[in-house]
Amino acid sequence: MNLQINLPKLLFGYGLSIFPLLLLSGPLISELFLFSVTFFSIFYIVRQKNFIYFKNKFFIFFLFFYLSTVYSTLLNYYSLDSSLGGLFYFRIPLFAISIWFILNNFNVFNKKTIFFYNLFFLLIIFDSLTQFYSGQNLLGNEIISKRISSFFGDELILGGFITRILPIFLIYLVMNDLLNKEKINIYYLLLTSFLCFIVYLSGERTSFALLILFFFMLFYISKYLRKSIVIITVFFLILSFVLPSLKSSNEINPANRMFSKSYNQIFGKGEEQYENHKKKIFKKIYIFSHDHHGHYLLSYRIFKDYKISGTGIKGFRYLCRNKIYILENPALKVFNDGCSTHPHNTYVQILVSNGLIGFLLILFAFFYVLREIFLCKKKNKGQTFFDKNEIAKAIAISAIFINIWPLIPSGNFFNNWLSMLYFYPIGFYLYFKHINEKKIS
């Protein structure tokens, strides 16, 4: 199908390209775009009777996961707000389907999109460095807890945002022949290195670890991108040593937070008072930190009473206050230790909220993505030419992989803003997988 309308391409094609900017502006505008692009895509899919977007295993998987979410939501009513979040979760998987549809019908892999990403990322880099050196960014946002946040203000999510948007930028570079085996574009490799440095500077340990994992997987899959990844790594190391040394004070020390603080939290240095009610693993280490350890212990207590159906997507925040679950330490006057809005790990959260049904589904998704990575590796190894679509698919699957990597703390899986970031690369993956399968058939 070829939609001969310029307005939809302008609104939805390029709207999809600038979606990171919409996310930066906050959840409201991005939610409006999600609703609009989903409605537009579903309307045309039904009108043209092009049901390939629904007659596939991915849609079936999304449907089963949604049904498990609805089941746990309806079975556990806490408030209207918590119920609506579960009932309307279907819009998030449909967003990924809509991205596939838009990419299939509008050519957005062009220089205009690259120009946007250049301006967008250069602005973020300049603003972040301004905040790092002067203490305030261009909007007057100050450094919080010795960490930069750029345009995100009080929300310390700068590193996570860049980590999840950077793969999409690399896809656009590959599709525009700005990243391939024939030529090394130093400018874009340096730009990517600066973005990696900003993630490091943000002090977000999870985001930095996932960024390393992303490039490691990409290095493993694609032999054609290895030289570029090595150059990016060298540039990053140079930036990490040089730029922080130009700052007179040592107030922000990302290396200290990334390594020293992580070591102390894992081994419980300075947290010995918690050892009586938060037993360490092998009596030596906590899972990430004593706070995270508490979340997981508390989650396990709740899970034992909601094994099959789960507690609902916001059940943890309500039940963790219950006296039969909380981790008490009367000596320290701590009576709700481990309680939070969510368990801070995707798999633990889904185990608690959706029960074993949802947990088995997300576990299946993880092993499916792992299988796809090995298949991509095998196909790339046997290719004698630079296949843009196959490389772009490898980038997309690597982005999905880090989003569902289990052995790391994470944000709220059902948070609208984070869910849109999680499902954004899925739409690109579905598109490139479909393109590659059409070429074979």
Tab-separated table of C-alpha atoms in Angstrom:
chain	number	residue	atom	x	y	z
A	1	MET	CA	0.000	0.000	0.000
A	2	ASN	CA	1.228	3.480	-0.817
A	3	LEU	CA	-0.526	6.332	0.935
A	4	GLN	CA	-0.433	9.285	-1.425
A	5	ILE	CA	-0.895	11.869	1.313
A	6	ASN	CA	1.802	14.228	2.488
A	7	LEU	CA	0.111	15.296	5.714
A	8	PRO	CA	0.138	11.810	7.302
A	9	LYS	CA	3.812	11.437	6.389
A	10	LEU	CA	4.560	14.800	7.976
A	11	LEU	CA	2.575	14.045	11.132
A	12	PHE	CA	3.251	10.363	11.645
A	13	GLY	CA	6.315	9.550	9.535
A	14	TYR	CA	8.438	12.425	10.776
A	15	GLY	CA	6.546	12.401	14.068
A	16	LEU	CA	7.939	8.930	14.594
A	17	SER	CA	11.419	10.233	13.793
A	18	ILE	CA	11.214	13.052	16.336
A	19	PHE	CA	9.514	10.856	18.942
A	20	PRO	CA	12.560	11.186	21.274
A	21	LEU	CA	11.902	14.938	21.381
A	22	LEU	CA	8.277	14.255	22.316
A	23	LEU	CA	9.463	11.991	25.133
A	24	LEU	CA	11.803	14.721	26.325
A	25	SER	CA	8.866	17.132	26.528
A	26	GLY	CA	7.068	14.814	28.953
A	27	PRO	CA	4.451	12.049	28.958
A	28	LEU	CA	1.452	14.109	27.782
A	29	ILE	CA	2.594	15.005	24.252
A	30	SER	CA	4.153	11.583	23.677
A	31	GLU	CA	0.907	9.915	24.825
A	32	LEU	CA	-1.097	12.064	22.413
A	33	PHE	CA	1.205	11.067	19.569
A	34	LEU	CA	0.988	7.405	20.576
A	35	PHE	CA	-2.805	7.539	20.520
A	36	SER	CA	-2.882	9.393	17.175
A	37	VAL	CA	-0.395	7.185	15.334
A	38	THR	CA	-1.997	4.010	16.706
A	39	PHE	CA	-5.497	5.106	15.673
A	40	PHE	CA	-4.260	6.153	12.219
A	41	SER	CA	-2.390	2.873	11.663
A	42	ILE	CA	-5.187	0.584	12.862
A	43	PHE	CA	-7.693	2.503	10.736
A	44	TYR	CA	-5.680	1.995	7.548
A	45	ILE	CA	-4.793	-1.614	8.363
A	46	VAL	CA	-8.485	-2.459	8.737
A	47	ARG	CA	-9.549	-0.322	5.785
A	48	GLN	CA	-7.038	-1.960	3.448
A	49	LYS	CA	-7.581	-5.395	5.018
A	50	ASN	CA	-3.831	-5.783	5.378
A	51	PHE	CA	-3.916	-8.034	8.424
A	52	ILE	CA	-0.303	-9.143	8.211
A	53	TYR	CA	0.329	-6.828	11.160
A	54	PHE	CA	-2.005	-8.931	13.312
A	55	LYS	CA	-1.542	-12.401	11.835
A	56	ASN	CA	1.883	-13.063	13.264
A	57	LYS	CA	3.425	-14.623	16.355
A	58	PHE	CA	4.484	-11.281	17.793
A	59	PHE	CA	0.960	-9.928	17.949
A	60	ILE	CA	-0.206	-13.214	19.485
A	61	PHE	CA	2.507	-12.966	22.124
A	62	PHE	CA	1.574	-9.339	22.907
A	63	LEU	CA	-2.067	-10.408	23.155
A	64	PHE	CA	-1.306	-13.163	25.679
A	65	PHE	CA	0.816	-10.819	27.778
A	66	TYR	CA	-1.921	-8.184	27.735
A	67	LEU	CA	-4.526	-10.764	28.757
A	68	SER	CA	-2.353	-11.837	31.683
A	69	THR	CA	-2.105	-8.179	32.705
A	70	VAL	CA	-5.869	-7.678	32.462
A	71	TYR	CA	-6.534	-10.883	34.379
A	72	SER	CA	-4.318	-9.860	37.298
A	73	THR	CA	-5.748	-6.322	37.207
A	74	LEU	CA	-9.387	-7.393	37.351
A	75	LEU	CA	-8.675	-9.976	40.020
A	76	ASN	CA	-6.995	-7.399	42.276
A	77	TYR	CA	-8.799	-4.062	42.542
A	78	TYR	CA	-7.040	-1.376	44.576
A	79	SER	CA	-8.115	1.854	42.909
A	80	LEU	CA	-9.522	3.113	39.620
A	81	ASP	CA	-6.114	4.512	38.671
A	82	SER	CA	-4.336	1.173	39.100
A	83	SER	CA	-7.050	-0.662	37.167
A	84	LEU	CA	-7.037	1.761	34.225
A	85	GLY	CA	-3.283	1.364	33.842
A	86	GLY	CA	-3.677	-2.385	33.359
A	87	LEU	CA	-6.795	-2.283	31.196
A	88	PHE	CA	-5.380	0.261	28.748
A	89	TYR	CA	-1.934	-1.317	28.525
A	90	PHE	CA	-2.884	-2.726	25.103
A	91	ARG	CA	-2.016	0.636	23.533
A	92	ILE	CA	1.718	0.057	24.204
A	93	PRO	CA	2.117	-3.148	22.110
A	94	LEU	CA	-0.128	-1.577	19.453
A	95	PHE	CA	2.335	1.317	19.328
A	96	ALA	CA	5.059	-1.122	18.213
A	97	ILE	CA	2.728	-2.501	15.524
A	98	SER	CA	2.007	1.075	14.421
A	99	ILE	CA	5.727	1.845	14.100
A	100	TRP	CA	6.063	-1.179	11.824
A	101	PHE	CA	3.135	0.094	9.728
A	102	ILE	CA	4.513	3.651	9.475
A	103	LEU	CA	7.999	2.482	8.466
A	104	ASN	CA	6.426	0.194	5.886
A	105	ASN	CA	4.511	3.035	4.251
A	106	PHE	CA	6.608	6.168	4.674
A	107	ASN	CA	10.268	6.666	3.862
A	108	VAL	CA	11.690	8.320	6.961
A	109	PHE	CA	15.239	7.004	6.516
A	110	ASN	CA	16.484	10.190	4.929
A	111	LYS	CA	18.801	13.129	5.552
A	112	LYS	CA	16.045	15.202	7.189
A	113	THR	CA	15.829	12.735	10.052
A	114	ILE	CA	19.621	12.676	10.378
A	115	PHE	CA	19.634	16.486	10.532
A	116	PHE	CA	17.090	16.396	13.358
A	117	TYR	CA	19.111	13.868	15.361
A	118	ASN	CA	22.254	15.939	14.876
A	119	LEU	CA	20.622	19.052	16.319
A	120	PHE	CA	18.839	17.096	19.053
A	121	PHE	CA	21.904	15.264	20.316
A	122	LEU	CA	24.258	18.246	19.977
A	123	LEU	CA	21.841	20.266	22.103
A	124	ILE	CA	21.698	17.557	24.787
A	125	ILE	CA	25.502	17.218	24.815
A	126	PHE	CA	26.052	20.983	25.048
A	127	ASP	CA	23.389	21.383	27.736
A	128	SER	CA	24.763	18.468	29.789
A	129	LEU	CA	28.336	19.757	29.635
A	130	THR	CA	27.136	23.262	30.549
A	131	GLN	CA	25.414	21.840	33.621
A	132	PHE	CA	28.488	19.775	34.513
A	133	TYR	CA	30.915	22.701	34.355
A	134	SER	CA	28.728	25.587	35.551
A	135	GLY	CA	26.296	23.806	37.887
A	136	GLN	CA	23.240	24.818	35.823
A	137	ASN	CA	21.931	23.862	32.415
A	138	LEU	CA	20.479	26.242	29.804
A	139	LEU	CA	17.090	26.224	31.568
A	140	GLY	CA	18.580	26.849	34.998
A	141	ASN	CA	18.232	23.250	36.227
A	142	GLU	CA	20.821	22.649	38.901
A	143	ILE	CA	22.869	19.538	39.625
A	144	ILE	CA	20.945	17.111	41.858
A	145	SER	CA	22.642	14.650	44.215
A	146	LYS	CA	25.938	15.322	42.430
A	147	ARG	CA	24.438	14.100	39.143
A	148	ILE	CA	23.577	15.953	35.940
A	149	SER	CA	20.090	15.672	34.459
A	150	SER	CA	20.092	18.242	31.609
A	151	PHE	CA	16.546	19.056	30.390
A	152	PHE	CA	14.991	16.379	32.614
A	153	GLY	CA	15.308	18.590	35.696
A	154	ASP	CA	14.456	16.734	38.909
A	155	GLU	CA	14.236	13.386	37.117
A	156	LEU	CA	17.596	11.619	36.952
A	157	ILE	CA	16.882	9.730	33.727
A	158	LEU	CA	19.245	11.414	31.245
A	159	GLY	CA	21.499	8.353	30.902
A	160	GLY	CA	18.606	5.940	30.447
A	161	PHE	CA	17.044	8.156	27.799
A	162	ILE	CA	20.234	8.364	25.724
A	163	THR	CA	20.971	4.644	26.105
A	164	ARG	CA	17.582	3.717	24.659
A	165	ILE	CA	17.475	6.336	21.886
A	166	LEU	CA	21.056	5.903	20.664
A	167	PRO	CA	20.324	2.533	18.927
A	168	ILE	CA	17.586	4.163	16.846
A	169	PHE	CA	20.037	6.885	15.795
A	170	LEU	CA	22.512	4.181	14.712
A	171	ILE	CA	19.770	2.566	12.620
A	172	TYR	CA	19.205	5.859	10.805
A	173	LEU	CA	22.963	6.189	10.224
A	174	VAL	CA	23.154	2.688	8.742
A	175	MET	CA	20.136	3.237	6.497
A	176	ASN	CA	21.638	6.507	5.204
A	177	ASP	CA	25.030	4.899	4.446
A	178	LEU	CA	26.714	6.996	7.130
A	179	LEU	CA	27.798	3.921	9.047
A	180	ASN	CA	29.114	1.031	6.968
A	181	LYS	CA	32.202	-1.054	6.289
A	182	GLU	CA	33.556	1.039	3.413
A	183	LYS	CA	33.997	4.391	5.116
A	184	ILE	CA	34.622	5.563	8.641
A	185	ASN	CA	32.661	8.702	9.408
A	186	ILE	CA	34.696	10.226	12.237
A	187	TYR	CA	32.113	12.907	12.982
A	188	TYR	CA	29.308	10.451	13.772
A	189	LEU	CA	31.596	8.130	15.683
A	190	LEU	CA	32.767	11.086	17.780
A	191	LEU	CA	29.163	12.206	18.300
A	192	THR	CA	28.276	8.702	19.483
A	193	SER	CA	31.292	8.721	21.825
A	194	PHE	CA	30.142	12.030	23.326
A	195	LEU	CA	26.686	10.551	23.928
A	196	CYS	CA	28.277	7.574	25.685
A	197	PHE	CA	30.323	9.999	27.778
A	198	ILE	CA	27.147	11.891	28.806
A	199	VAL	CA	25.624	8.585	29.944
A	200	TYR	CA	28.750	7.981	32.023
A	201	LEU	CA	28.681	11.559	33.344
A	202	SER	CA	25.020	11.198	34.392
A	203	GLY	CA	26.075	8.648	36.995
A	204	GLU	CA	23.316	6.218	36.018
A	205	ARG	CA	25.023	2.924	36.638
A	206	THR	CA	22.270	0.768	35.144
A	207	SER	CA	22.192	2.817	31.937
A	208	PHE	CA	25.968	2.766	31.596
A	209	ALA	CA	26.091	-1.006	32.125
A	210	LEU	CA	23.339	-1.519	29.536
A	211	LEU	CA	25.169	0.734	27.093
A	212	ILE	CA	28.273	-1.425	27.417
A	213	LEU	CA	26.124	-4.535	26.972
A	214	PHE	CA	24.512	-3.056	23.843
A	215	PHE	CA	27.841	-2.389	22.122
A	216	PHE	CA	29.151	-5.771	23.250
A	217	MET	CA	26.192	-7.541	21.608
A	218	LEU	CA	26.558	-5.444	18.468
A	219	PHE	CA	30.282	-6.234	18.348
A	220	TYR	CA	29.427	-9.929	18.705
A	221	ILE	CA	26.738	-9.931	15.996
A	222	SER	CA	28.139	-7.747	13.223
A	223	LYS	CA	31.668	-8.070	11.877
A	224	TYR	CA	31.099	-4.935	9.789
A	225	LEU	CA	30.562	-2.656	12.806
A	226	ARG	CA	33.474	-3.848	14.933
A	227	LYS	CA	35.965	-1.271	13.698
A	228	SER	CA	33.477	1.532	14.376
A	229	ILE	CA	32.775	0.204	17.878
A	230	VAL	CA	36.487	0.072	18.672
A	231	ILE	CA	36.919	3.706	17.513
A	232	ILE	CA	33.902	4.784	19.590
A	233	THR	CA	35.420	3.049	22.631
A	234	VAL	CA	38.797	4.767	22.159
A	235	PHE	CA	37.147	8.178	21.777
A	236	PHE	CA	35.018	7.534	24.863
A	237	LEU	CA	38.020	6.610	27.004
A	238	ILE	CA	39.848	9.760	25.924
A	239	LEU	CA	36.812	11.924	26.735
A	240	SER	CA	36.366	10.195	30.110
A	241	PHE	CA	39.916	11.048	31.164
A	242	VAL	CA	40.260	14.518	29.633
A	243	LEU	CA	36.912	16.322	30.129
A	244	PRO	CA	36.394	15.607	33.878
A	245	SER	CA	39.962	16.796	34.554
A	246	LEU	CA	39.075	20.233	33.140
A	247	LYS	CA	36.639	20.810	36.007
A	248	SER	CA	38.249	22.554	38.949
A	249	SER	CA	36.214	20.860	41.701
A	250	ASN	CA	35.746	17.134	42.196
A	251	GLU	CA	32.107	17.491	43.250
A	252	ILE	CA	30.855	15.219	40.466
A	253	ASN	CA	32.929	12.073	40.218
A	254	PRO	CA	31.196	9.527	37.969
A	255	ALA	CA	33.989	6.997	38.397
A	256	ASN	CA	33.482	7.013	42.163
A	257	ARG	CA	29.736	6.444	41.798
A	258	MET	CA	30.091	3.841	39.035
A	259	PHE	CA	32.688	1.679	40.734
A	260	SER	CA	33.479	2.523	44.378
A	261	LYS	CA	29.890	3.153	45.462
A	262	SER	CA	28.637	0.077	43.581
A	263	TYR	CA	31.254	-2.084	45.322
A	264	ASN	CA	30.344	-0.707	48.748
A	265	GLN	CA	26.609	-1.218	48.177
A	266	ILE	CA	26.988	-4.783	46.944
A	267	PHE	CA	29.163	-5.760	49.922
A	268	GLY	CA	27.120	-3.677	52.364
A	269	LYS	CA	29.901	-1.350	53.460
A	270	GLY	CA	28.373	1.073	55.948
A	271	GLU	CA	25.069	-0.843	56.013
A	272	GLU	CA	25.933	-3.459	58.640
A	273	GLN	CA	22.901	-2.511	60.738
A	274	TYR	CA	20.594	-4.125	58.171
A	275	GLU	CA	22.200	-7.556	58.212
A	276	ASN	CA	19.889	-9.025	60.867
A	277	HIS	CA	16.715	-8.741	58.785
A	278	LYS	CA	18.188	-8.633	55.266
A	279	LYS	CA	20.286	-11.750	55.000
A	280	LYS	CA	23.138	-11.409	52.517
A	281	ILE	CA	23.672	-13.999	49.801
A	282	PHE	CA	26.325	-16.443	51.068
A	283	LYS	CA	26.521	-14.031	54.028
A	284	LYS	CA	28.680	-11.752	51.881
A	285	ILE	CA	26.785	-9.711	49.290
A	286	TYR	CA	23.515	-7.923	48.672
A	287	ILE	CA	21.689	-8.071	45.346
A	288	PHE	CA	22.919	-4.731	43.935
A	289	SER	CA	22.395	-2.888	47.263
A	290	HIS	CA	20.651	-3.356	50.591
A	291	ASP	CA	17.678	-1.316	49.255
A	292	HIS	CA	17.288	-3.488	46.165
A	293	HIS	CA	17.839	-6.581	48.281
A	294	GLY	CA	14.930	-5.476	50.456
A	295	HIS	CA	12.666	-4.948	47.429
A	296	TYR	CA	13.349	-8.470	46.206
A	297	LEU	CA	12.870	-10.126	49.610
A	298	LEU	CA	9.600	-8.281	50.051
A	299	SER	CA	8.526	-9.185	46.509
A	300	TYR	CA	9.132	-12.854	47.232
A	301	ARG	CA	6.963	-12.685	50.353
A	302	ILE	CA	4.112	-11.149	48.365
A	303	PHE	CA	4.566	-13.535	45.421
A	304	LYS	CA	4.063	-16.575	47.670
A	305	ASP	CA	0.459	-15.453	48.231
A	306	TYR	CA	-0.212	-14.512	44.574
A	307	LYS	CA	1.688	-17.190	42.649
A	308	ILE	CA	-0.565	-17.684	39.624
A	309	SER	CA	-2.472	-14.472	38.980
A	310	GLY	CA	-0.158	-11.909	40.540
A	311	THR	CA	-1.150	-8.754	42.401
A	312	GLY	CA	-1.937	-6.435	39.463
A	313	ILE	CA	0.420	-3.870	37.958
A	314	LYS	CA	0.338	-1.607	41.021
A	315	GLY	CA	-0.219	-4.283	43.625
A	316	PHE	CA	3.299	-4.118	45.043
A	317	ARG	CA	2.989	-0.495	46.144
A	318	TYR	CA	-0.222	-1.279	48.028
A	319	LEU	CA	0.697	-4.638	49.545
A	320	CYS	CA	4.236	-3.739	50.604
A	321	ARG	CA	2.714	-1.584	53.382
A	322	ASN	CA	0.853	-4.595	54.765
A	323	LYS	CA	2.234	-5.732	58.127
A	324	ILE	CA	2.319	-9.371	57.062
A	325	TYR	CA	4.869	-8.571	54.341
A	326	ILE	CA	7.041	-5.664	55.482
A	327	LEU	CA	10.616	-6.146	56.642
A	328	GLU	CA	10.793	-4.778	60.176
A	329	ASN	CA	13.818	-3.641	62.117
A	330	PRO	CA	12.406	-2.269	65.415
A	331	ALA	CA	15.869	-1.540	66.805
A	332	LEU	CA	16.388	1.033	64.031
A	333	LYS	CA	12.727	2.084	64.069
A	334	VAL	CA	12.328	0.868	60.491
A	335	PHE	CA	8.874	-0.609	59.872
A	336	ASN	CA	8.372	-0.496	56.101
A	337	ASP	CA	11.822	-1.440	54.838
A	338	GLY	CA	11.803	-2.653	51.213
A	339	CYS	CA	8.541	-0.907	50.360
A	340	SER	CA	8.477	1.160	47.159
A	341	THR	CA	6.319	1.918	44.117
A	342	HIS	CA	7.738	-1.125	42.293
A	343	PRO	CA	10.386	-3.832	42.915
A	344	HIS	CA	13.072	-2.210	40.693
A	345	ASN	CA	13.656	-5.239	38.498
A	346	THR	CA	11.574	-6.083	35.432
A	347	TYR	CA	11.390	-9.824	36.053
A	348	VAL	CA	10.690	-9.521	39.764
A	349	GLN	CA	8.029	-6.892	39.028
A	350	ILE	CA	6.248	-9.056	36.442
A	351	LEU	CA	6.503	-12.092	38.726
A	352	VAL	CA	4.706	-10.125	41.456
A	353	SER	CA	2.235	-8.205	39.271
A	354	ASN	CA	1.348	-10.870	36.656
A	355	GLY	CA	2.219	-14.017	38.561
A	356	LEU	CA	3.821	-17.089	37.031
A	357	ILE	CA	1.785	-16.668	33.834
A	358	GLY	CA	3.251	-13.277	32.994
A	359	PHE	CA	6.696	-14.263	34.267
A	360	LEU	CA	6.861	-17.277	31.934
A	361	LEU	CA	5.833	-15.051	29.032
A	362	ILE	CA	8.589	-12.473	29.644
A	363	LEU	CA	11.073	-15.314	30.177
A	364	PHE	CA	10.002	-16.786	26.836
A	365	ALA	CA	10.511	-13.347	25.241
A	366	PHE	CA	14.034	-13.145	26.636
A	367	PHE	CA	15.045	-16.540	25.224
A	368	TYR	CA	13.403	-15.692	21.905
A	369	VAL	CA	15.471	-12.488	21.670
A	370	LEU	CA	18.582	-14.474	22.626
A	371	ARG	CA	17.799	-16.946	19.826
A	372	GLU	CA	17.343	-14.069	17.357
A	373	ILE	CA	20.747	-12.692	18.328
A	374	PHE	CA	22.424	-16.003	17.555
A	375	LEU	CA	20.562	-16.220	14.228
A	376	CYS	CA	21.609	-12.652	13.354
A	377	LYS	CA	25.190	-13.523	14.240
A	378	LYS	CA	25.084	-16.609	12.013
A	379	LYS	CA	23.595	-14.688	9.090
A	380	ASN	CA	26.030	-11.760	9.400
A	381	LYS	CA	28.971	-14.142	9.582
A	382	GLY	CA	27.997	-15.742	6.283
A	383	GLN	CA	27.381	-12.491	4.409
A	384	THR	CA	30.005	-11.133	2.020
A	385	PHE	CA	28.398	-7.691	1.700
A	386	PHE	CA	27.036	-4.966	3.979
A	387	ASP	CA	23.272	-5.632	4.151
A	388	LYS	CA	21.762	-2.450	5.618
A	389	ASN	CA	18.463	-4.059	6.559
A	390	GLU	CA	20.150	-6.974	8.305
A	391	ILE	CA	22.531	-4.677	10.225
A	392	ALA	CA	19.625	-2.413	11.228
A	393	LYS	CA	17.730	-5.475	12.460
A	394	ALA	CA	20.789	-6.498	14.516
A	395	ILE	CA	20.880	-3.041	16.130
A	396	ALA	CA	17.153	-3.211	16.912
A	397	ILE	CA	17.350	-6.687	18.462
A	398	SER	CA	20.360	-5.597	20.547
A	399	ALA	CA	18.331	-2.614	21.805
A	400	ILE	CA	15.465	-4.936	22.762
A	401	PHE	CA	17.918	-7.273	24.465
A	402	ILE	CA	19.242	-4.624	26.862
A	403	ASN	CA	15.669	-3.537	27.674
A	404	ILE	CA	14.777	-7.024	28.930
A	405	TRP	CA	18.163	-7.967	30.371
A	406	PRO	CA	17.257	-9.585	33.717
A	407	LEU	CA	20.380	-9.165	35.872
A	408	ILE	CA	20.169	-5.452	36.568
A	409	PRO	CA	17.974	-2.958	38.454
A	410	SER	CA	15.303	-1.319	36.309
A	411	GLY	CA	12.544	1.246	36.314
A	412	ASN	CA	8.829	0.571	36.485
A	413	PHE	CA	8.033	-1.701	33.537
A	414	PHE	CA	4.431	-0.466	33.400
A	415	ASN	CA	5.339	3.216	33.564
A	416	ASN	CA	3.864	4.843	30.441
A	417	TRP	CA	6.991	6.823	29.539
A	418	LEU	CA	9.357	3.881	30.040
A	419	SER	CA	7.016	1.450	28.274
A	420	MET	CA	7.052	3.647	25.176
A	421	LEU	CA	10.867	3.623	25.228
A	422	TYR	CA	10.878	-0.166	25.626
A	423	PHE	CA	8.512	-0.791	22.716
A	424	TYR	CA	10.013	1.854	20.405
A	425	PRO	CA	12.819	-0.430	19.050
A	426	ILE	CA	10.391	-3.374	18.816
A	427	GLY	CA	8.543	-1.571	15.999
A	428	PHE	CA	11.826	-1.137	14.100
A	429	TYR	CA	12.726	-4.785	14.657
A	430	LEU	CA	9.360	-5.970	13.313
A	431	TYR	CA	9.787	-3.801	10.217
A	432	PHE	CA	13.295	-5.003	9.366
A	433	LYS	CA	12.441	-8.621	10.133
A	434	HIS	CA	9.496	-8.382	7.728
A	435	ILE	CA	11.674	-6.739	5.038
A	436	ASN	CA	14.359	-9.412	5.340
A	437	GLU	CA	11.834	-12.252	5.221
A	438	LYS	CA	10.223	-10.771	2.094
A	439	LYS	CA	13.633	-10.732	0.380
A	440	ILE	CA	14.151	-14.421	1.153
A	441	SER	CA	10.683	-15.440	-0.049
